[in-house]
Amino acid sequence: MSKHTRSLTSRNSDPSLSWQSRERLLLAPFAMFSAHSAGREHSETQHNYRGPFQRDRDRILHSSAFRRLSGKMQVFTGDMGDYHRTRLTHTNEVASLARTIGRTLRLNEDLIEAMALLHDIGHPPFGHCGEDALQACVKDFGGFSHNAFAIELATRIEQRYTSYSGLNLTREVLSGQQFRSRKDSGIVQMLEIQVVDSADSIAYDAHDLDDALKLGLLNWQQLAGLGLVQRARQLAPLDQSSSSNRRQMLVHTLIDIQMDNFLQYSMALLSEANQLDSKAVQEVGIQLQMSPEMQSDKEELEAFLFERVYRHPNLVEVRLRAATRVSQLYLLLKSYPQRLPERFQKWASEWGVEHTVAVYLAGMTDRFCDDQYTALIELGRESAQDWS
Ligand code: MG
């Protein structure tokens, strides 16, 4: 056993290994080290055994906004069955893929997981249909975006502490989310943020295809010409299995192919950066990505999903229902803010009625929005209920 191996073995078996030491042992120089965090708005004493990004991850996981993700649709509503993804299961898939990438590239997994768990926390009810409806309601009052709403939830709506509002997350996690709402800024982001973004995209392409096949919105013949499906066919015996096995095999092969390509291509990019730290890697503009050929196949799949799934007549119905419920509730509560739950009435005097009504609607689950629509619009009840 070499001196180096002996020293690693003895340090790894030390039960008191601190998070700082663990990161020094495991992370690449270009990772975002927890010890270099720019801190939080409200300073806190260091935790005995959890690093700052671990604490962020736990705070997000324990937040009420995170739990409500289980009642928010991703693409398909709860009326369509129990198989397909919700916003919560999508989030967990993203976190899982992102952590695999992060561990392989020796980036900060805790930071990656925290950002992955936060990334969709601001989605309103009824997925992108709900978001479009809400945006149409408040377009003259600052607009609405789920990415910006995630920041609002994390900084002023979630209540966990007596002396201030919000989760008091680190600046790195918050800036990662801010980047998502300003992706076109032209600024190259921290590698950990880039990883979450890529994992999100790999996850939703694969699972939207899976869900659409399972729901019968697509058939196999329609997929045959897609470059990514042809690549999967070369690796997995798709044509010899039952329809259900074939679907499962296609989905995990699609994920494997893209993950492998992303990792290989990104490792080659990072091999040039071994002497650089997290900030320097951003300054030289390293952008983790797939090969151009794989990226082009992925874009082909996304265009296909956009045309054949997201615009499917079954989803147009959902879009209409979401638009009706969200906009009618918005109009009613904007005209009668005294019907809002108490804490929202207080916020309305600080933030404006329009924005506060949007916040109230955006925090709802699909079912809660349906219930409030029935109670306030159909039955004419006087007071709206709080969702938290
Ligand atoms: Mg997502």
CSV table of C-alpha atoms and ligand atoms in Angstrom, one decimal:
chain,number,residue,atom,x,y,z
A,1,MET,CA,0.0,0.0,0.0
A,2,SER,CA,1.5,3.4,-1.0
A,3,LYS,CA,1.9,6.2,1.4
A,4,HIS,CA,-0.8,8.1,-0.5
A,5,THR,CA,-3.3,5.2,-0.4
A,6,ARG,CA,-2.7,4.7,3.3
A,7,SER,CA,-3.3,8.3,4.1
A,8,LEU,CA,-6.6,8.3,2.1
A,9,THR,CA,-7.7,5.1,3.8
A,10,SER,CA,-7.1,6.3,7.3
A,11,ARG,CA,-8.7,9.7,6.6
A,12,ASN,CA,-11.7,8.1,4.9
A,13,SER,CA,-12.4,5.8,7.9
A,14,ASP,CA,-12.2,8.7,10.3
A,15,PRO,CA,-15.8,9.2,11.6
A,16,SER,CA,-15.2,12.8,12.4
A,17,LEU,CA,-14.1,13.8,8.9
A,18,SER,CA,-15.5,17.3,8.5
A,19,TRP,CA,-17.4,18.5,5.4
A,20,GLN,CA,-14.5,20.8,4.6
A,21,SER,CA,-12.0,17.9,4.6
A,22,ARG,CA,-14.4,15.6,2.6
A,23,GLU,CA,-14.7,18.3,-0.1
A,24,ARG,CA,-10.9,18.8,-0.2
A,25,LEU,CA,-10.5,15.1,-0.7
A,26,LEU,CA,-13.2,14.5,-3.3
A,27,LEU,CA,-13.9,17.6,-5.3
A,28,ALA,CA,-12.1,18.9,-8.4
A,29,PRO,CA,-10.3,22.3,-8.2
A,30,PHE,CA,-13.0,23.8,-10.5
A,31,ALA,CA,-15.9,22.7,-8.1
A,32,MET,CA,-17.7,25.3,-6.0
A,33,PHE,CA,-16.3,24.6,-2.5
A,34,SER,CA,-18.7,25.1,0.4
A,35,ALA,CA,-16.0,26.9,2.3
A,36,HIS,CA,-15.9,29.6,-0.4
A,37,SER,CA,-19.7,30.3,-0.2
A,38,ALA,CA,-20.6,34.0,-0.2
A,39,GLY,CA,-22.9,33.2,2.7
A,40,ARG,CA,-26.5,34.1,3.5
A,41,GLU,CA,-28.4,37.4,3.9
A,42,HIS,CA,-28.8,36.6,7.6
A,43,SER,CA,-25.6,35.3,9.0
A,44,GLU,CA,-25.7,32.0,10.9
A,45,THR,CA,-23.2,30.0,13.0
A,46,GLN,CA,-21.6,27.1,11.2
A,47,HIS,CA,-23.3,23.7,11.7
A,48,ASN,CA,-21.3,21.0,13.4
A,49,TYR,CA,-21.6,18.4,10.6
A,50,ARG,CA,-23.6,19.8,7.7
A,51,GLY,CA,-22.0,22.2,5.2
A,52,PRO,CA,-24.0,25.3,4.0
A,53,PHE,CA,-25.3,23.7,0.8
A,54,GLN,CA,-26.4,20.5,2.7
A,55,ARG,CA,-28.4,22.8,5.0
A,56,ASP,CA,-29.9,24.6,2.0
A,57,ARG,CA,-30.9,21.2,0.5
A,58,ASP,CA,-32.6,20.2,3.8
A,59,ARG,CA,-34.4,23.5,4.1
A,60,ILE,CA,-35.8,23.2,0.6
A,61,LEU,CA,-36.8,19.6,1.2
A,62,HIS,CA,-38.7,20.5,4.4
A,63,SER,CA,-40.4,23.6,2.9
A,64,SER,CA,-44.1,23.5,2.4
A,65,ALA,CA,-43.7,24.7,-1.2
A,66,PHE,CA,-41.6,21.6,-1.9
A,67,ARG,CA,-44.3,19.3,-0.5
A,68,ARG,CA,-47.0,21.0,-2.6
A,69,LEU,CA,-45.0,19.9,-5.8
A,70,SER,CA,-46.7,16.4,-5.3
A,71,GLY,CA,-50.0,18.0,-6.2
A,72,LYS,CA,-48.8,20.0,-9.2
A,73,MET,CA,-48.9,18.5,-12.7
A,74,GLN,CA,-45.8,18.3,-14.9
A,75,VAL,CA,-47.4,17.9,-18.3
A,76,PHE,CA,-50.4,15.6,-17.7
A,77,THR,CA,-53.1,16.1,-15.1
A,78,GLY,CA,-54.1,13.8,-12.3
A,79,ASP,CA,-57.3,12.9,-14.2
A,80,MET,CA,-55.2,11.1,-16.8
A,81,GLY,CA,-54.1,8.3,-14.4
A,82,ASP,CA,-51.4,7.6,-11.8
A,83,TYR,CA,-48.5,6.5,-14.0
A,84,HIS,CA,-47.1,9.8,-15.3
A,85,ARG,CA,-44.8,12.3,-13.6
A,86,THR,CA,-45.9,15.0,-11.2
A,87,ARG,CA,-43.8,18.1,-10.6
A,88,LEU,CA,-42.3,16.3,-7.5
A,89,THR,CA,-41.3,13.1,-9.2
A,90,HIS,CA,-39.8,15.2,-12.1
A,91,THR,CA,-37.8,17.1,-9.5
A,92,ASN,CA,-36.5,13.9,-7.9
A,93,GLU,CA,-35.5,12.6,-11.3
A,94,VAL,CA,-33.6,15.8,-12.1
A,95,ALA,CA,-31.8,15.7,-8.7
A,96,SER,CA,-30.8,12.0,-9.3
A,97,LEU,CA,-29.4,12.7,-12.8
A,98,ALA,CA,-27.7,15.9,-11.7
A,99,ARG,CA,-26.0,14.2,-8.7
A,100,THR,CA,-24.7,11.4,-11.0
A,101,ILE,CA,-23.2,14.0,-13.3
A,102,GLY,CA,-21.8,16.0,-10.4
A,103,ARG,CA,-20.2,13.0,-8.7
A,104,THR,CA,-18.6,11.9,-12.0
A,105,LEU,CA,-17.2,15.4,-12.7
A,106,ARG,CA,-16.2,15.8,-9.0
A,107,LEU,CA,-18.4,18.9,-8.6
A,108,ASN,CA,-20.2,19.9,-5.4
A,109,GLU,CA,-23.1,17.4,-5.1
A,110,ASP,CA,-24.7,19.1,-2.1
A,111,LEU,CA,-25.0,22.4,-4.1
A,112,ILE,CA,-26.3,20.5,-7.1
A,113,GLU,CA,-28.9,18.7,-5.1
A,114,ALA,CA,-30.1,21.9,-3.4
A,115,MET,CA,-30.5,23.7,-6.7
A,116,ALA,CA,-32.2,20.7,-8.3
A,117,LEU,CA,-34.7,20.5,-5.5
A,118,LEU,CA,-35.4,24.2,-5.8
A,119,HIS,CA,-35.5,24.5,-9.6
A,120,ASP,CA,-39.3,23.9,-10.2
A,121,ILE,CA,-40.6,24.9,-6.8
A,122,GLY,CA,-42.2,28.1,-8.2
A,123,HIS,CA,-44.5,26.3,-10.7
A,124,PRO,CA,-48.1,27.4,-10.4
A,125,PRO,CA,-51.0,24.8,-10.7
A,126,PHE,CA,-51.6,23.2,-14.1
A,127,GLY,CA,-48.0,23.3,-15.4
A,128,HIS,CA,-47.1,25.7,-18.2
A,129,CYS,CA,-50.8,26.2,-19.0
A,130,GLY,CA,-51.3,27.7,-15.5
A,131,GLU,CA,-48.1,29.8,-15.9
A,132,ASP,CA,-49.3,31.2,-19.3
A,133,ALA,CA,-52.7,32.0,-17.8
A,134,LEU,CA,-51.2,33.8,-14.8
A,135,GLN,CA,-48.7,35.7,-17.0
A,136,ALA,CA,-51.6,36.9,-19.1
A,137,CYS,CA,-53.4,38.1,-16.0
A,138,VAL,CA,-50.5,40.2,-14.5
A,139,LYS,CA,-48.5,41.1,-17.7
A,140,ASP,CA,-49.0,44.8,-16.9
A,141,PHE,CA,-48.1,44.3,-13.2
A,142,GLY,CA,-44.6,42.9,-13.4
A,143,GLY,CA,-45.6,39.6,-15.1
A,144,PHE,CA,-45.2,36.1,-13.7
A,145,SER,CA,-42.5,33.5,-14.2
A,146,HIS,CA,-42.1,30.3,-12.2
A,147,ASN,CA,-38.3,30.9,-11.9
A,148,ALA,CA,-38.8,34.3,-10.3
A,149,PHE,CA,-41.6,33.0,-8.1
A,150,ALA,CA,-39.2,30.2,-6.8
A,151,ILE,CA,-36.9,33.0,-5.5
A,152,GLU,CA,-39.9,34.8,-3.9
A,153,LEU,CA,-41.0,31.6,-2.1
A,154,ALA,CA,-37.4,31.0,-0.9
A,155,THR,CA,-36.8,34.6,0.2
A,156,ARG,CA,-40.1,36.0,1.6
A,157,ILE,CA,-43.0,33.6,1.5
A,158,GLU,CA,-41.8,30.5,3.3
A,159,GLN,CA,-41.9,31.1,7.1
A,160,ARG,CA,-39.4,29.1,9.1
A,161,TYR,CA,-37.8,31.6,11.5
A,162,THR,CA,-39.2,34.1,13.9
A,163,SER,CA,-36.9,37.0,13.1
A,164,TYR,CA,-37.1,37.0,9.3
A,165,SER,CA,-39.1,35.5,6.4
A,166,GLY,CA,-37.8,33.0,3.9
A,167,LEU,CA,-35.4,30.0,4.0
A,168,ASN,CA,-32.2,32.1,4.2
A,169,LEU,CA,-30.5,30.1,1.5
A,170,THR,CA,-26.9,30.7,0.4
A,171,ARG,CA,-26.2,33.2,-2.3
A,172,GLU,CA,-25.0,30.5,-4.6
A,173,VAL,CA,-28.3,28.6,-4.5
A,174,LEU,CA,-30.3,31.7,-5.0
A,175,SER,CA,-28.1,33.0,-7.9
A,176,GLY,CA,-28.4,29.6,-9.5
A,177,GLN,CA,-32.2,30.0,-9.6
A,178,GLN,CA,-31.9,33.6,-10.7
A,179,PHE,CA,-29.8,32.4,-13.7
A,180,ARG,CA,-32.7,30.2,-14.7
A,181,SER,CA,-34.9,33.3,-15.0
A,182,ARG,CA,-32.3,35.1,-17.0
A,183,LYS,CA,-30.8,32.4,-19.2
A,184,ASP,CA,-30.1,34.7,-22.1
A,185,SER,CA,-27.8,37.0,-20.1
A,186,GLY,CA,-24.8,35.6,-21.9
A,187,ILE,CA,-22.9,35.0,-18.6
A,188,VAL,CA,-21.4,31.6,-18.2
A,189,GLN,CA,-22.7,30.2,-14.9
A,190,MET,CA,-21.1,28.0,-12.2
A,191,LEU,CA,-20.6,24.4,-13.4
A,192,GLU,CA,-23.0,23.1,-10.7
A,193,ILE,CA,-25.8,25.3,-12.2
A,194,GLN,CA,-25.1,24.1,-15.7
A,195,VAL,CA,-25.3,20.5,-14.5
A,196,VAL,CA,-28.8,21.0,-13.0
A,197,ASP,CA,-30.0,22.7,-16.2
A,198,SER,CA,-28.7,19.8,-18.4
A,199,ALA,CA,-30.2,17.2,-16.1
A,200,ASP,CA,-33.6,18.9,-16.2
A,201,SER,CA,-33.6,18.8,-19.9
A,202,ILE,CA,-32.5,15.2,-20.2
A,203,ALA,CA,-35.1,14.2,-17.6
A,204,TYR,CA,-38.1,15.9,-19.1
A,205,ASP,CA,-37.5,14.9,-22.7
A,206,ALA,CA,-37.2,11.2,-21.7
A,207,HIS,CA,-40.1,11.2,-19.2
A,208,ASP,CA,-42.5,13.2,-21.4
A,209,LEU,CA,-41.9,10.7,-24.2
A,210,ASP,CA,-42.5,7.8,-21.7
A,211,ASP,CA,-45.7,9.4,-20.3
A,212,ALA,CA,-47.0,10.2,-23.8
A,213,LEU,CA,-46.5,6.7,-25.0
A,214,LYS,CA,-48.1,5.2,-21.9
A,215,LEU,CA,-51.1,7.5,-22.3
A,216,GLY,CA,-51.5,6.6,-25.9
A,217,LEU,CA,-50.8,10.1,-27.2
A,218,LEU,CA,-48.0,8.7,-29.4
A,219,ASN,CA,-47.3,5.5,-31.1
A,220,TRP,CA,-44.1,3.7,-32.0
A,221,GLN,CA,-44.3,4.4,-35.8
A,222,GLN,CA,-44.2,8.1,-35.1
A,223,LEU,CA,-40.9,7.7,-33.2
A,224,ALA,CA,-39.1,5.6,-35.8
A,225,GLY,CA,-37.5,8.5,-37.7
A,226,LEU,CA,-36.0,10.2,-34.6
A,227,GLY,CA,-32.2,10.2,-34.4
A,228,LEU,CA,-32.2,9.5,-30.6
A,229,VAL,CA,-34.6,6.6,-31.0
A,230,GLN,CA,-32.4,5.2,-33.8
A,231,ARG,CA,-29.4,5.4,-31.5
A,232,ALA,CA,-31.3,3.6,-28.7
A,233,ARG,CA,-32.3,0.9,-31.2
A,234,GLN,CA,-28.7,0.1,-31.8
A,235,LEU,CA,-28.0,-0.4,-28.1
A,236,ALA,CA,-31.2,-2.1,-26.8
A,237,PRO,CA,-33.3,-4.9,-28.3
A,238,LEU,CA,-36.4,-2.6,-28.5
A,239,ASP,CA,-38.0,-4.5,-31.4
A,240,GLN,CA,-38.1,-7.8,-29.6
A,241,SER,CA,-39.8,-6.9,-26.4
A,242,SER,CA,-43.4,-6.3,-25.3
A,243,SER,CA,-44.8,-2.8,-25.7
A,244,SER,CA,-44.4,-2.0,-22.0
A,245,ASN,CA,-40.9,-3.3,-21.7
A,246,ARG,CA,-40.0,-1.6,-24.9
A,247,ARG,CA,-41.1,1.7,-23.5
A,248,GLN,CA,-39.2,1.3,-20.3
A,249,MET,CA,-36.1,0.2,-22.2
A,250,LEU,CA,-36.4,3.1,-24.6
A,251,VAL,CA,-36.6,5.6,-21.8
A,252,HIS,CA,-33.6,4.4,-19.8
A,253,THR,CA,-31.5,3.9,-22.9
A,254,LEU,CA,-32.3,7.5,-24.0
A,255,ILE,CA,-31.2,8.7,-20.6
A,256,ASP,CA,-28.0,6.5,-20.6
A,257,ILE,CA,-27.0,7.7,-24.1
A,258,GLN,CA,-27.4,11.3,-23.3
A,259,MET,CA,-25.8,11.1,-19.9
A,260,ASP,CA,-22.8,9.2,-21.3
A,261,ASN,CA,-22.4,11.6,-24.2
A,262,PHE,CA,-22.8,14.7,-21.9
A,263,LEU,CA,-20.2,13.3,-19.4
A,264,GLN,CA,-17.7,12.3,-22.1
A,265,TYR,CA,-17.9,15.6,-23.9
A,266,SER,CA,-17.8,17.6,-20.7
A,267,MET,CA,-14.9,15.6,-19.2
A,268,ALA,CA,-12.9,16.4,-22.3
A,269,LEU,CA,-13.7,20.1,-21.9
A,270,LEU,CA,-12.7,20.0,-18.2
A,271,SER,CA,-9.5,18.2,-18.8
A,272,GLU,CA,-8.1,21.6,-19.9
A,273,ALA,CA,-9.3,23.2,-16.8
A,274,ASN,CA,-7.6,21.2,-14.0
A,275,GLN,CA,-5.7,24.1,-12.7
A,276,LEU,CA,-8.7,26.5,-12.6
A,277,ASP,CA,-11.0,27.2,-9.7
A,278,SER,CA,-14.8,27.6,-9.9
A,279,LYS,CA,-14.7,31.3,-10.8
A,280,ALA,CA,-11.9,31.0,-13.3
A,281,VAL,CA,-13.7,28.3,-15.2
A,282,GLN,CA,-16.7,30.7,-15.6
A,283,GLU,CA,-14.3,33.4,-16.7
A,284,VAL,CA,-12.8,31.3,-19.5
A,285,GLY,CA,-16.4,30.4,-20.5
A,286,ILE,CA,-16.5,26.6,-20.1
A,287,GLN,CA,-19.9,25.4,-21.0
A,288,LEU,CA,-20.7,21.8,-20.2
A,289,GLN,CA,-22.6,20.2,-23.0
A,290,MET,CA,-23.3,17.2,-25.3
A,291,SER,CA,-21.5,16.7,-28.6
A,292,PRO,CA,-23.1,18.8,-31.4
A,293,GLU,CA,-24.5,15.7,-33.1
A,294,MET,CA,-26.2,14.5,-29.9
A,295,GLN,CA,-27.5,18.0,-29.2
A,296,SER,CA,-29.0,18.2,-32.7
A,297,ASP,CA,-30.7,14.8,-32.2
A,298,LYS,CA,-32.0,16.1,-28.8
A,299,GLU,CA,-33.4,19.2,-30.4
A,300,GLU,CA,-35.1,17.1,-33.0
A,301,LEU,CA,-36.8,15.1,-30.2
A,302,GLU,CA,-37.8,18.3,-28.4
A,303,ALA,CA,-39.4,19.8,-31.6
A,304,PHE,CA,-41.3,16.5,-32.0
A,305,LEU,CA,-42.6,16.5,-28.5
A,306,PHE,CA,-43.6,20.1,-28.8
A,307,GLU,CA,-45.7,19.4,-32.0
A,308,ARG,CA,-47.1,16.0,-31.1
A,309,VAL,CA,-47.4,16.0,-27.3
A,310,TYR,CA,-47.6,19.5,-25.8
A,311,ARG,CA,-50.1,20.6,-28.5
A,312,HIS,CA,-52.1,17.4,-28.4
A,313,PRO,CA,-55.9,18.0,-28.3
A,314,ASN,CA,-56.1,16.3,-24.9
A,315,LEU,CA,-53.8,19.0,-23.5
A,316,VAL,CA,-55.5,21.8,-25.3
A,317,GLU,CA,-58.5,21.0,-23.1
A,318,VAL,CA,-56.3,21.2,-20.0
A,319,ARG,CA,-55.0,24.5,-21.2
A,320,LEU,CA,-58.4,25.9,-21.6
A,321,ARG,CA,-59.6,24.7,-18.2
A,322,ALA,CA,-56.5,26.0,-16.5
A,323,ALA,CA,-56.8,29.4,-18.2
A,324,THR,CA,-60.5,29.7,-17.2
A,325,ARG,CA,-59.9,28.7,-13.5
A,326,VAL,CA,-56.8,30.8,-13.0
A,327,SER,CA,-58.1,33.9,-14.8
A,328,GLN,CA,-61.6,33.8,-13.2
A,329,LEU,CA,-60.1,33.4,-9.7
A,330,TYR,CA,-57.7,36.2,-10.5
A,331,LEU,CA,-60.4,38.6,-11.6
A,332,LEU,CA,-62.6,37.9,-8.6
A,333,LEU,CA,-59.8,38.2,-6.0
A,334,LYS,CA,-58.3,41.3,-7.6
A,335,SER,CA,-61.7,43.0,-7.4
A,336,TYR,CA,-62.4,41.7,-3.8
A,337,PRO,CA,-59.0,41.4,-2.1
A,338,GLN,CA,-60.8,41.3,1.3
A,339,ARG,CA,-61.7,37.7,0.3
A,340,LEU,CA,-58.0,36.7,0.3
A,341,PRO,CA,-56.7,34.8,3.4
A,342,GLU,CA,-55.5,37.2,6.1
A,343,ARG,CA,-51.7,37.1,5.5
A,344,PHE,CA,-52.3,37.8,1.8
A,345,GLN,CA,-54.4,40.8,2.5
A,346,LYS,CA,-51.5,42.2,4.5
A,347,TRP,CA,-49.1,41.5,1.6
A,348,ALA,CA,-51.5,43.1,-0.8
A,349,SER,CA,-51.0,46.4,0.9
A,350,GLU,CA,-47.2,46.1,0.6
A,351,TRP,CA,-46.8,44.3,-2.8
A,352,GLY,CA,-49.9,45.5,-4.7
A,353,VAL,CA,-53.1,43.5,-5.1
A,354,GLU,CA,-52.3,42.2,-8.6
A,355,HIS,CA,-49.0,40.6,-7.6
A,356,THR,CA,-50.3,39.3,-4.3
A,357,VAL,CA,-53.3,37.5,-6.0
A,358,ALA,CA,-50.8,36.0,-8.5
A,359,VAL,CA,-48.7,34.8,-5.5
A,360,TYR,CA,-51.8,33.3,-3.9
A,361,LEU,CA,-52.8,31.5,-7.1
A,362,ALA,CA,-49.2,30.3,-8.0
A,363,GLY,CA,-48.8,28.6,-4.6
A,364,MET,CA,-51.8,26.4,-5.1
A,365,THR,CA,-51.8,22.7,-6.1
A,366,ASP,CA,-54.0,21.7,-9.0
A,367,ARG,CA,-56.6,20.2,-6.6
A,368,PHE,CA,-56.6,23.2,-4.3
A,369,CYS,CA,-57.1,25.5,-7.3
A,370,ASP,CA,-60.1,23.3,-8.4
A,371,ASP,CA,-61.5,23.5,-4.9
A,372,GLN,CA,-61.2,27.2,-4.6
A,373,TYR,CA,-62.7,27.6,-8.1
A,374,THR,CA,-65.7,25.5,-7.0
A,375,ALA,CA,-66.0,27.4,-3.6
A,376,LEU,CA,-65.6,31.0,-4.7
A,377,ILE,CA,-66.8,31.0,-8.3
A,378,GLU,CA,-69.4,28.2,-8.5
A,379,LEU,CA,-70.8,28.3,-4.9
A,380,GLY,CA,-70.1,32.0,-4.3
A,381,ARG,CA,-68.3,31.5,-0.9
A,382,GLU,CA,-67.0,34.7,0.7
A,383,SER,CA,-63.5,33.7,1.8
A,384,ALA,CA,-60.6,32.0,0.1
A,385,GLN,CA,-58.6,29.4,2.0
A,386,ASP,CA,-54.9,29.6,2.7
A,387,TRP,CA,-52.7,26.9,1.2
A,388,SER,CA,-50.2,26.8,3.9
B,1,MG,MG,-37.8,21.1,-14.4
